[in-house]
mmCIF file with all atom_site columns, C-alpha atoms in Angstrom:
data_model
loop_
_atom_site.group_PDB
_atom_site.id
_atom_site.type_symbol
_atom_site.label_atom_id
_atom_site.label_alt_id
_atom_site.label_comp_id
_atom_site.label_asym_id
_atom_site.label_entity_id
_atom_site.label_seq_id
_atom_site.pdbx_PDB_ins_code
_atom_site.Cartn_x
_atom_site.Cartn_y
_atom_site.Cartn_z
_atom_site.occupancy
_atom_site.B_iso_or_equiv
_atom_site.pdbx_formal_charge
_atom_site.auth_seq_id
_atom_site.auth_comp_id
_atom_site.auth_asym_id
_atom_site.auth_atom_id
_atom_site.pdbx_PDB_model_num
ATOM 1   C CA . UNK A 1 1   ? 191.333 151.546 163.227 1.00 50.00 ? 1   UNK A CA 1
ATOM 2   C CA . UNK A 1 2   ? 190.098 148.139 164.171 1.00 51.00 ? 2   UNK A CA 1
ATOM 3   C CA . UNK A 1 3   ? 188.102 146.992 161.611 1.00 49.00 ? 3   UNK A CA 1
ATOM 4   C CA . UNK A 1 4   ? 191.466 147.513 159.492 1.00 41.00 ? 4   UNK A CA 1
ATOM 5   C CA . UNK A 1 5   ? 193.626 145.612 161.752 1.00 42.00 ? 5   UNK A CA 1
ATOM 6   C CA . UNK A 1 6   ? 190.748 142.951 160.806 1.00 44.00 ? 6   UNK A CA 1
ATOM 7   C CA . UNK A 1 7   ? 191.446 142.875 157.384 1.00 45.00 ? 7   UNK A CA 1
ATOM 8   C CA . UNK A 1 8   ? 195.143 142.053 158.416 1.00 41.00 ? 8   UNK A CA 1
ATOM 9   C CA . UNK A 1 9   ? 194.514 139.429 160.706 1.00 41.00 ? 9   UNK A CA 1
ATOM 10  C CA . UNK A 1 10  ? 192.341 137.629 157.897 1.00 41.00 ? 10  UNK A CA 1
ATOM 11  C CA . UNK A 1 11  ? 194.628 138.188 155.065 1.00 42.00 ? 11  UNK A CA 1
ATOM 12  C CA . UNK A 1 12  ? 196.771 136.737 157.539 1.00 42.00 ? 12  UNK A CA 1
ATOM 13  C CA . UNK A 1 13  ? 194.693 133.628 158.148 1.00 40.00 ? 13  UNK A CA 1
ATOM 14  C CA . UNK A 1 14  ? 194.705 133.445 154.580 1.00 41.00 ? 14  UNK A CA 1
ATOM 15  C CA . UNK A 1 15  ? 197.930 133.584 153.673 1.00 38.00 ? 15  UNK A CA 1
ATOM 16  C CA . UNK A 1 16  ? 199.498 130.610 156.592 1.00 38.00 ? 16  UNK A CA 1
ATOM 17  C CA . UNK A 1 17  ? 195.969 128.013 155.404 1.00 39.00 ? 17  UNK A CA 1
ATOM 18  C CA . UNK A 1 18  ? 196.853 128.870 151.446 1.00 38.00 ? 18  UNK A CA 1
ATOM 19  C CA . UNK A 1 19  ? 200.813 128.063 152.229 1.00 37.00 ? 19  UNK A CA 1
ATOM 20  C CA . UNK A 1 20  ? 199.873 124.664 153.758 1.00 37.00 ? 20  UNK A CA 1
ATOM 21  C CA . UNK A 1 21  ? 197.777 123.988 151.369 1.00 42.00 ? 21  UNK A CA 1
ATOM 22  C CA . UNK A 1 22  ? 201.433 124.515 148.788 1.00 42.00 ? 22  UNK A CA 1
ATOM 23  C CA . UNK A 1 23  ? 203.150 122.197 151.431 1.00 42.00 ? 23  UNK A CA 1
ATOM 24  C CA . UNK A 1 24  ? 201.494 119.334 150.007 1.00 60.00 ? 24  UNK A CA 1
ATOM 25  C CA . UNK A 1 25  ? 201.675 120.382 146.264 1.00 94.00 ? 25  UNK A CA 1
ATOM 26  C CA . UNK A 1 26  ? 203.296 117.837 143.785 1.00 98.00 ? 26  UNK A CA 1
ATOM 27  C CA . UNK A 1 27  ? 207.139 118.723 142.893 1.00 98.00 ? 27  UNK A CA 1
ATOM 28  C CA . UNK A 1 28  ? 209.462 117.336 140.762 1.00 98.00 ? 28  UNK A CA 1
ATOM 29  C CA . UNK A 1 29  ? 213.430 116.919 140.587 1.00 98.00 ? 29  UNK A CA 1
ATOM 30  C CA . UNK A 1 30  ? 216.445 115.588 138.910 1.00 98.00 ? 30  UNK A CA 1
ATOM 31  C CA . UNK A 1 31  ? 219.617 114.850 139.986 1.00 98.00 ? 31  UNK A CA 1
ATOM 32  C CA . UNK A 1 32  ? 220.320 115.161 136.068 1.00 98.00 ? 32  UNK A CA 1
ATOM 33  C CA . UNK A 1 33  ? 218.800 118.404 134.726 1.00 98.00 ? 33  UNK A CA 1
ATOM 34  C CA . UNK A 1 34  ? 217.639 121.174 136.945 1.00 98.00 ? 34  UNK A CA 1
ATOM 35  C CA . UNK A 1 35  ? 215.621 124.155 135.767 1.00 98.00 ? 35  UNK A CA 1
ATOM 36  C CA . UNK A 1 36  ? 216.912 126.925 133.363 1.00 98.00 ? 36  UNK A CA 1
ATOM 37  C CA . UNK A 1 37  ? 220.069 125.201 133.244 1.00 98.00 ? 37  UNK A CA 1
ATOM 38  C CA . UNK A 1 38  ? 221.687 122.895 130.140 1.00 98.00 ? 38  UNK A CA 1
ATOM 39  C CA . UNK A 1 39  ? 221.062 119.427 129.576 1.00 98.00 ? 39  UNK A CA 1
ATOM 40  C CA . UNK A 1 40  ? 224.345 117.793 129.017 1.00 98.00 ? 40  UNK A CA 1
ATOM 41  C CA . UNK A 1 41  ? 225.362 114.690 126.025 1.00 98.00 ? 41  UNK A CA 1
ATOM 42  C CA . UNK A 1 42  ? 223.710 112.379 127.521 1.00 98.00 ? 42  UNK A CA 1
ATOM 43  C CA . UNK A 1 43  ? 220.473 113.749 127.017 1.00 98.00 ? 43  UNK A CA 1
ATOM 44  C CA . UNK A 1 44  ? 221.459 115.022 123.551 1.00 98.00 ? 44  UNK A CA 1
ATOM 45  C CA . UNK A 1 45  ? 220.086 112.363 120.795 1.00 98.00 ? 45  UNK A CA 1
ATOM 46  C CA . UNK A 1 46  ? 221.983 109.683 118.643 1.00 97.00 ? 46  UNK A CA 1
ATOM 47  C CA . UNK A 1 47  ? 220.312 110.384 115.225 1.00 96.00 ? 47  UNK A CA 1
ATOM 48  C CA . UNK A 1 48  ? 218.892 112.698 112.872 1.00 93.00 ? 48  UNK A CA 1
ATOM 49  C CA . UNK A 1 49  ? 222.966 114.465 112.716 1.00 95.00 ? 49  UNK A CA 1
ATOM 50  C CA . UNK A 1 50  ? 222.923 114.425 116.444 1.00 97.00 ? 50  UNK A CA 1
ATOM 51  C CA . UNK A 1 51  ? 225.165 111.762 118.907 1.00 97.00 ? 51  UNK A CA 1
ATOM 52  C CA . UNK A 1 52  ? 224.326 111.762 122.266 1.00 98.00 ? 52  UNK A CA 1
ATOM 53  C CA . UNK A 1 53  ? 223.712 109.326 124.596 1.00 98.00 ? 53  UNK A CA 1
ATOM 54  C CA . UNK A 1 54  ? 219.528 109.317 124.582 1.00 98.00 ? 54  UNK A CA 1
ATOM 55  C CA . UNK A 1 55  ? 219.153 108.863 127.560 1.00 98.00 ? 55  UNK A CA 1
ATOM 56  C CA . UNK A 1 56  ? 216.006 110.194 129.810 1.00 98.00 ? 56  UNK A CA 1
ATOM 57  C CA . UNK A 1 57  ? 216.962 111.977 132.995 1.00 98.00 ? 57  UNK A CA 1
ATOM 58  C CA . UNK A 1 58  ? 216.817 110.795 136.122 1.00 98.00 ? 58  UNK A CA 1
ATOM 59  C CA . UNK A 1 59  ? 213.635 111.812 138.067 1.00 98.00 ? 59  UNK A CA 1
ATOM 60  C CA . UNK A 1 60  ? 211.547 111.735 141.543 1.00 98.00 ? 60  UNK A CA 1
ATOM 61  C CA . UNK A 1 61  ? 208.683 113.475 142.360 1.00 98.00 ? 61  UNK A CA 1
ATOM 62  C CA . UNK A 1 62  ? 206.413 113.970 145.729 1.00 98.00 ? 62  UNK A CA 1
ATOM 63  C CA . UNK A 1 63  ? 203.923 115.438 147.473 1.00 98.00 ? 63  UNK A CA 1
ATOM 64  C CA . UNK A 1 64  ? 200.638 113.587 145.132 1.00 98.00 ? 64  UNK A CA 1
ATOM 65  C CA . UNK A 1 65  ? 197.006 115.067 145.229 1.00 97.00 ? 65  UNK A CA 1
ATOM 66  C CA . UNK A 1 66  ? 194.909 112.738 147.271 1.00 97.00 ? 66  UNK A CA 1
ATOM 67  C CA . UNK A 1 67  ? 193.001 110.838 144.991 1.00 97.00 ? 67  UNK A CA 1
ATOM 68  C CA . UNK A 1 68  ? 196.152 109.695 142.675 1.00 98.00 ? 68  UNK A CA 1
ATOM 69  C CA . UNK A 1 69  ? 195.580 107.254 140.684 1.00 98.00 ? 69  UNK A CA 1
ATOM 70  C CA . UNK A 1 70  ? 198.289 107.172 138.316 1.00 98.00 ? 70  UNK A CA 1
ATOM 71  C CA . UNK A 1 71  ? 201.112 109.184 137.405 1.00 98.00 ? 71  UNK A CA 1
ATOM 72  C CA . UNK A 1 72  ? 202.195 110.437 133.135 1.00 98.00 ? 72  UNK A CA 1
ATOM 73  C CA . UNK A 1 73  ? 205.161 112.300 132.372 1.00 98.00 ? 73  UNK A CA 1
ATOM 74  C CA . UNK A 1 74  ? 205.763 114.209 129.782 1.00 98.00 ? 74  UNK A CA 1
ATOM 75  C CA . UNK A 1 75  ? 209.419 115.585 127.761 1.00 98.00 ? 75  UNK A CA 1
ATOM 76  C CA . UNK A 1 76  ? 207.770 118.260 125.390 1.00 98.00 ? 76  UNK A CA 1
ATOM 77  C CA . UNK A 1 77  ? 210.066 120.741 123.230 1.00 98.00 ? 77  UNK A CA 1
ATOM 78  C CA . UNK A 1 78  ? 207.726 124.057 122.809 1.00 98.00 ? 78  UNK A CA 1
ATOM 79  C CA . UNK A 1 79  ? 210.618 126.098 119.959 1.00 98.00 ? 79  UNK A CA 1
ATOM 80  C CA . UNK A 1 80  ? 210.726 123.221 117.823 1.00 97.00 ? 80  UNK A CA 1
ATOM 81  C CA . UNK A 1 81  ? 210.555 124.589 114.062 1.00 96.00 ? 81  UNK A CA 1
ATOM 82  C CA . UNK A 1 82  ? 207.114 122.045 113.580 1.00 96.00 ? 82  UNK A CA 1
ATOM 83  C CA . UNK A 1 83  ? 204.706 124.310 114.189 1.00 93.00 ? 83  UNK A CA 1
ATOM 84  C CA . UNK A 1 84  ? 203.187 122.204 117.191 1.00 94.00 ? 84  UNK A CA 1
ATOM 85  C CA . UNK A 1 85  ? 206.562 121.954 119.183 1.00 96.00 ? 85  UNK A CA 1
ATOM 86  C CA . UNK A 1 86  ? 208.126 118.424 119.645 1.00 97.00 ? 86  UNK A CA 1
ATOM 87  C CA . UNK A 1 87  ? 207.095 115.589 122.102 1.00 98.00 ? 87  UNK A CA 1
ATOM 88  C CA . UNK A 1 88  ? 210.492 113.578 123.573 1.00 98.00 ? 88  UNK A CA 1
ATOM 89  C CA . UNK A 1 89  ? 208.732 111.113 125.617 1.00 98.00 ? 89  UNK A CA 1
ATOM 90  C CA . UNK A 1 90  ? 204.906 110.598 126.673 1.00 98.00 ? 90  UNK A CA 1
ATOM 91  C CA . UNK A 1 91  ? 204.892 107.492 129.410 1.00 98.00 ? 91  UNK A CA 1
ATOM 92  C CA . UNK A 1 92  ? 201.641 107.119 131.237 1.00 98.00 ? 92  UNK A CA 1
ATOM 93  C CA . UNK A 1 93  ? 200.041 105.373 133.338 1.00 98.00 ? 93  UNK A CA 1
ATOM 94  C CA . UNK A 1 94  ? 202.728 104.988 136.003 1.00 98.00 ? 94  UNK A CA 1
ATOM 95  C CA . UNK A 1 95  ? 201.898 102.895 139.314 1.00 98.00 ? 95  UNK A CA 1
ATOM 96  C CA . UNK A 1 96  ? 200.598 105.788 141.534 1.00 98.00 ? 96  UNK A CA 1
ATOM 97  C CA . UNK A 1 97  ? 203.190 103.624 144.134 1.00 98.00 ? 97  UNK A CA 1
ATOM 98  C CA . UNK A 1 98  ? 206.141 105.026 141.791 1.00 98.00 ? 98  UNK A CA 1
ATOM 99  C CA . UNK A 1 99  ? 207.960 108.313 143.290 1.00 98.00 ? 99  UNK A CA 1
ATOM 100 C CA . UNK A 1 100 ? 211.305 108.333 140.671 1.00 98.00 ? 100 UNK A CA 1
ATOM 101 C CA . UNK A 1 101 ? 211.902 106.498 137.720 1.00 98.00 ? 101 UNK A CA 1
ATOM 102 C CA . UNK A 1 102 ? 216.113 105.976 137.545 1.00 98.00 ? 102 UNK A CA 1
ATOM 103 C CA . UNK A 1 103 ? 217.855 107.414 133.872 1.00 98.00 ? 103 UNK A CA 1
ATOM 104 C CA . UNK A 1 104 ? 217.359 105.761 130.786 1.00 98.00 ? 104 UNK A CA 1
ATOM 105 C CA . UNK A 1 105 ? 214.239 104.962 132.213 1.00 98.00 ? 105 UNK A CA 1
ATOM 106 C CA . UNK A 1 106 ? 212.981 105.743 128.659 1.00 97.00 ? 106 UNK A CA 1
ATOM 107 C CA . UNK A 1 107 ? 214.272 102.778 127.216 1.00 97.00 ? 107 UNK A CA 1
ATOM 108 C CA . UNK A 1 108 ? 212.335 101.173 124.183 1.00 93.00 ? 108 UNK A CA 1
ATOM 109 C CA . UNK A 1 109 ? 212.669 98.006  126.023 1.00 92.00 ? 109 UNK A CA 1
ATOM 110 C CA . UNK A 1 110 ? 210.842 99.697  129.333 1.00 91.00 ? 110 UNK A CA 1
ATOM 111 C CA . UNK A 1 111 ? 212.408 97.311  132.001 1.00 93.00 ? 111 UNK A CA 1
ATOM 112 C CA . UNK A 1 112 ? 213.022 100.648 133.608 1.00 96.00 ? 112 UNK A CA 1
ATOM 113 C CA . UNK A 1 113 ? 209.677 101.803 134.171 1.00 98.00 ? 113 UNK A CA 1
ATOM 114 C CA . UNK A 1 114 ? 207.212 100.388 136.839 1.00 97.00 ? 114 UNK A CA 1
ATOM 115 C CA . UNK A 1 115 ? 204.869 97.675  135.368 1.00 97.00 ? 115 UNK A CA 1
ATOM 116 C CA . UNK A 1 116 ? 202.028 98.230  133.709 1.00 97.00 ? 116 UNK A CA 1
ATOM 117 C CA . UNK A 1 117 ? 203.741 102.055 132.507 1.00 98.00 ? 117 UNK A CA 1
ATOM 118 C CA . UNK A 1 118 ? 203.296 102.577 128.732 1.00 97.00 ? 118 UNK A CA 1
ATOM 119 C CA . UNK A 1 119 ? 205.408 104.988 126.634 1.00 97.00 ? 119 UNK A CA 1
ATOM 120 C CA . UNK A 1 120 ? 203.554 106.394 123.543 1.00 97.00 ? 120 UNK A CA 1
ATOM 121 C CA . UNK A 1 121 ? 205.202 107.118 119.964 1.00 97.00 ? 121 UNK A CA 1
ATOM 122 C CA . UNK A 1 122 ? 207.623 110.412 120.104 1.00 97.00 ? 122 UNK A CA 1
ATOM 123 C CA . UNK A 1 123 ? 207.768 112.758 117.300 1.00 97.00 ? 123 UNK A CA 1
ATOM 124 C CA . UNK A 1 124 ? 211.021 110.478 116.298 1.00 97.00 ? 124 UNK A CA 1
ATOM 125 C CA . UNK A 1 125 ? 208.625 107.650 115.664 1.00 96.00 ? 125 UNK A CA 1
ATOM 126 C CA . UNK A 1 126 ? 209.939 105.389 118.252 1.00 96.00 ? 126 UNK A CA 1
ATOM 127 C CA . UNK A 1 127 ? 208.403 104.661 121.343 1.00 96.00 ? 127 UNK A CA 1
ATOM 128 C CA . UNK A 1 128 ? 210.308 105.970 124.119 1.00 97.00 ? 128 UNK A CA 1
ATOM 129 C CA . UNK A 1 129 ? 212.443 108.479 125.467 1.00 98.00 ? 129 UNK A CA 1
ATOM 130 C CA . UNK A 1 130 ? 213.846 110.597 122.301 1.00 98.00 ? 130 UNK A CA 1
ATOM 131 C CA . UNK A 1 131 ? 216.564 112.855 123.842 1.00 98.00 ? 131 UNK A CA 1
ATOM 132 C CA . UNK A 1 132 ? 216.729 116.344 122.776 1.00 98.00 ? 132 UNK A CA 1
ATOM 133 C CA . UNK A 1 133 ? 218.588 117.433 118.963 1.00 97.00 ? 133 UNK A CA 1
ATOM 134 C CA . UNK A 1 134 ? 217.484 120.992 117.622 1.00 97.00 ? 134 UNK A CA 1
ATOM 135 C CA . UNK A 1 135 ? 218.679 122.410 114.754 1.00 96.00 ? 135 UNK A CA 1
ATOM 136 C CA . UNK A 1 136 ? 222.108 123.858 114.865 1.00 96.00 ? 136 UNK A CA 1
ATOM 137 C CA . UNK A 1 137 ? 222.102 127.617 115.422 1.00 95.00 ? 137 UNK A CA 1
ATOM 138 C CA . UNK A 1 138 ? 218.707 127.234 116.064 1.00 96.00 ? 138 UNK A CA 1
ATOM 139 C CA . UNK A 1 139 ? 219.212 129.166 119.821 1.00 96.00 ? 139 UNK A CA 1
ATOM 140 C CA . UNK A 1 140 ? 218.302 127.692 122.896 1.00 97.00 ? 140 UNK A CA 1
ATOM 141 C CA . UNK A 1 141 ? 215.289 124.959 122.807 1.00 98.00 ? 141 UNK A CA 1
ATOM 142 C CA . UNK A 1 142 ? 213.510 124.964 126.182 1.00 98.00 ? 142 UNK A CA 1
ATOM 143 C CA . UNK A 1 143 ? 212.575 121.077 127.539 1.00 98.00 ? 143 UNK A CA 1
ATOM 144 C CA . UNK A 1 144 ? 209.780 120.687 129.755 1.00 98.00 ? 144 UNK A CA 1
ATOM 145 C CA . UNK A 1 145 ? 210.126 118.013 131.969 1.00 98.00 ? 145 UNK A CA 1
ATOM 146 C CA . UNK A 1 146 ? 206.186 117.372 133.749 1.00 98.00 ? 146 UNK A CA 1
ATOM 147 C CA . UNK A 1 147 ? 204.872 115.162 136.073 1.00 98.00 ? 147 UNK A CA 1
ATOM 148 C CA . UNK A 1 148 ? 200.678 114.979 136.014 1.00 98.00 ? 148 UNK A CA 1
ATOM 149 C CA . UNK A 1 149 ? 199.219 112.827 138.723 1.00 98.00 ? 149 UNK A CA 1
ATOM 150 C CA . UNK A 1 150 ? 196.303 111.597 136.962 1.00 98.00 ? 150 UNK A CA 1
ATOM 151 C CA . UNK A 1 151 ? 193.043 110.350 139.108 1.00 98.00 ? 151 UNK A CA 1
ATOM 152 C CA . UNK A 1 152 ? 192.034 107.248 137.017 1.00 98.00 ? 152 UNK A CA 1
ATOM 153 C CA . UNK A 1 153 ? 194.550 105.295 134.809 1.00 98.00 ? 153 UNK A CA 1
ATOM 154 C CA . UNK A 1 154 ? 194.260 105.903 131.469 1.00 98.00 ? 154 UNK A CA 1
ATOM 155 C CA . UNK A 1 155 ? 192.122 103.751 128.468 1.00 97.00 ? 155 UNK A CA 1
ATOM 156 C CA . UNK A 1 156 ? 194.300 104.594 124.910 1.00 97.00 ? 156 UNK A CA 1
ATOM 157 C CA . UNK A 1 157 ? 194.289 103.055 121.580 1.00 96.00 ? 157 UNK A CA 1
ATOM 158 C CA . UNK A 1 158 ? 197.951 101.190 120.318 1.00 91.00 ? 158 UNK A CA 1
ATOM 159 C CA . UNK A 1 159 ? 198.345 104.282 118.527 1.00 93.00 ? 159 UNK A CA 1
ATOM 160 C CA . UNK A 1 160 ? 198.043 106.791 120.233 1.00 97.00 ? 160 UNK A CA 1
ATOM 161 C CA . UNK A 1 161 ? 199.219 109.605 119.026 1.00 96.00 ? 161 UNK A CA 1
ATOM 162 C CA . UNK A 1 162 ? 200.685 112.632 121.216 1.00 95.00 ? 162 UNK A CA 1
ATOM 163 C CA . UNK A 1 163 ? 197.496 114.868 121.101 1.00 95.00 ? 163 UNK A CA 1
ATOM 164 C CA . UNK A 1 164 ? 195.493 112.623 122.144 1.00 97.00 ? 164 UNK A CA 1
ATOM 165 C CA . UNK A 1 165 ? 197.780 112.035 125.116 1.00 98.00 ? 165 UNK A CA 1
ATOM 166 C CA . UNK A 1 166 ? 198.369 114.945 125.665 1.00 97.00 ? 166 UNK A CA 1
ATOM 167 C CA . UNK A 1 167 ? 194.696 115.537 126.076 1.00 98.00 ? 167 UNK A CA 1
ATOM 168 C CA . UNK A 1 168 ? 193.635 112.880 127.938 1.00 98.00 ? 168 UNK A CA 1
ATOM 169 C CA . UNK A 1 169 ? 196.647 113.630 130.714 1.00 98.00 ? 169 UNK A CA 1
ATOM 170 C CA . UNK A 1 170 ? 195.581 117.224 131.180 1.00 98.00 ? 170 UNK A CA 1
ATOM 171 C CA . UNK A 1 171 ? 191.043 116.148 131.267 1.00 98.00 ? 171 UNK A CA 1
ATOM 172 C CA . UNK A 1 172 ? 192.507 113.825 134.162 1.00 98.00 ? 172 UNK A CA 1
ATOM 173 C CA . UNK A 1 173 ? 194.604 116.011 135.904 1.00 98.00 ? 173 UNK A CA 1
ATOM 174 C CA . UNK A 1 174 ? 194.937 116.225 139.961 1.00 98.00 ? 174 UNK A CA 1
ATOM 175 C CA . UNK A 1 175 ? 198.336 118.428 139.646 1.00 98.00 ? 175 UNK A CA 1
ATOM 176 C CA . UNK A 1 176 ? 201.614 118.820 137.742 1.00 98.00 ? 176 UNK A CA 1
ATOM 177 C CA . UNK A 1 177 ? 205.145 120.077 138.075 1.00 98.00 ? 177 UNK A CA 1
ATOM 178 C CA . UNK A 1 178 ? 207.826 120.923 135.540 1.00 98.00 ? 178 UNK A CA 1
ATOM 179 C CA . UNK A 1 179 ? 211.291 120.923 135.340 1.00 98.00 ? 179 UNK A CA 1
ATOM 180 C CA . UNK A 1 180 ? 212.333 123.423 132.046 1.00 98.00 ? 180 UNK A CA 1
ATOM 181 C CA . UNK A 1 181 ? 216.007 122.533 130.782 1.00 98.00 ? 181 UNK A CA 1
ATOM 182 C CA . UNK A 1 182 ? 217.507 124.499 127.959 1.00 98.00 ? 182 UNK A CA 1
ATOM 183 C CA . UNK A 1 183 ? 219.463 122.440 124.913 1.00 98.00 ? 183 UNK A CA 1
ATOM 184 C CA . UNK A 1 184 ? 221.212 124.227 121.936 1.00 97.00 ? 184 UNK A CA 1
ATOM 185 C CA . UNK A 1 185 ? 223.676 122.748 119.237 1.00 96.00 ? 185 UNK A CA 1
#
């Protein structure tokens, strides 16, 4: 019985320690989108038959891991009928001091992004945020907004593809957090 009690005590201490580690983990939040909830017309693309406002959502994050040198934000639709999903937004080299982006920060002119941030061309072919525009009647699409804490600023070619950008971000990621919002037409 004494041996069983010792195992229980060790397991309890391990659980408490693991919870304290998670207390400092990277967390993403937004006043515009929410986990498992439908996005508004503000986040719908304006073009390709869609008539939304094409505004990137407000995003905030906290709990950056030690050693974070920059952040990256991705918006991705894994349900797009392309065979490879759809990149709606990729921003890299967001300064490590940043903790939020206002709604509309994904505009092509980058004026609302922190200095040094770099937007990659989305799958619409433009640098900046390209909102949701799933085919009509295609059902729910998931839109994964993910913040990555990076171990270094990335050096990417001028016209880096979404795949190359994704590879480099994941290769230098210290942690990430995702909000998966929904949209359908």
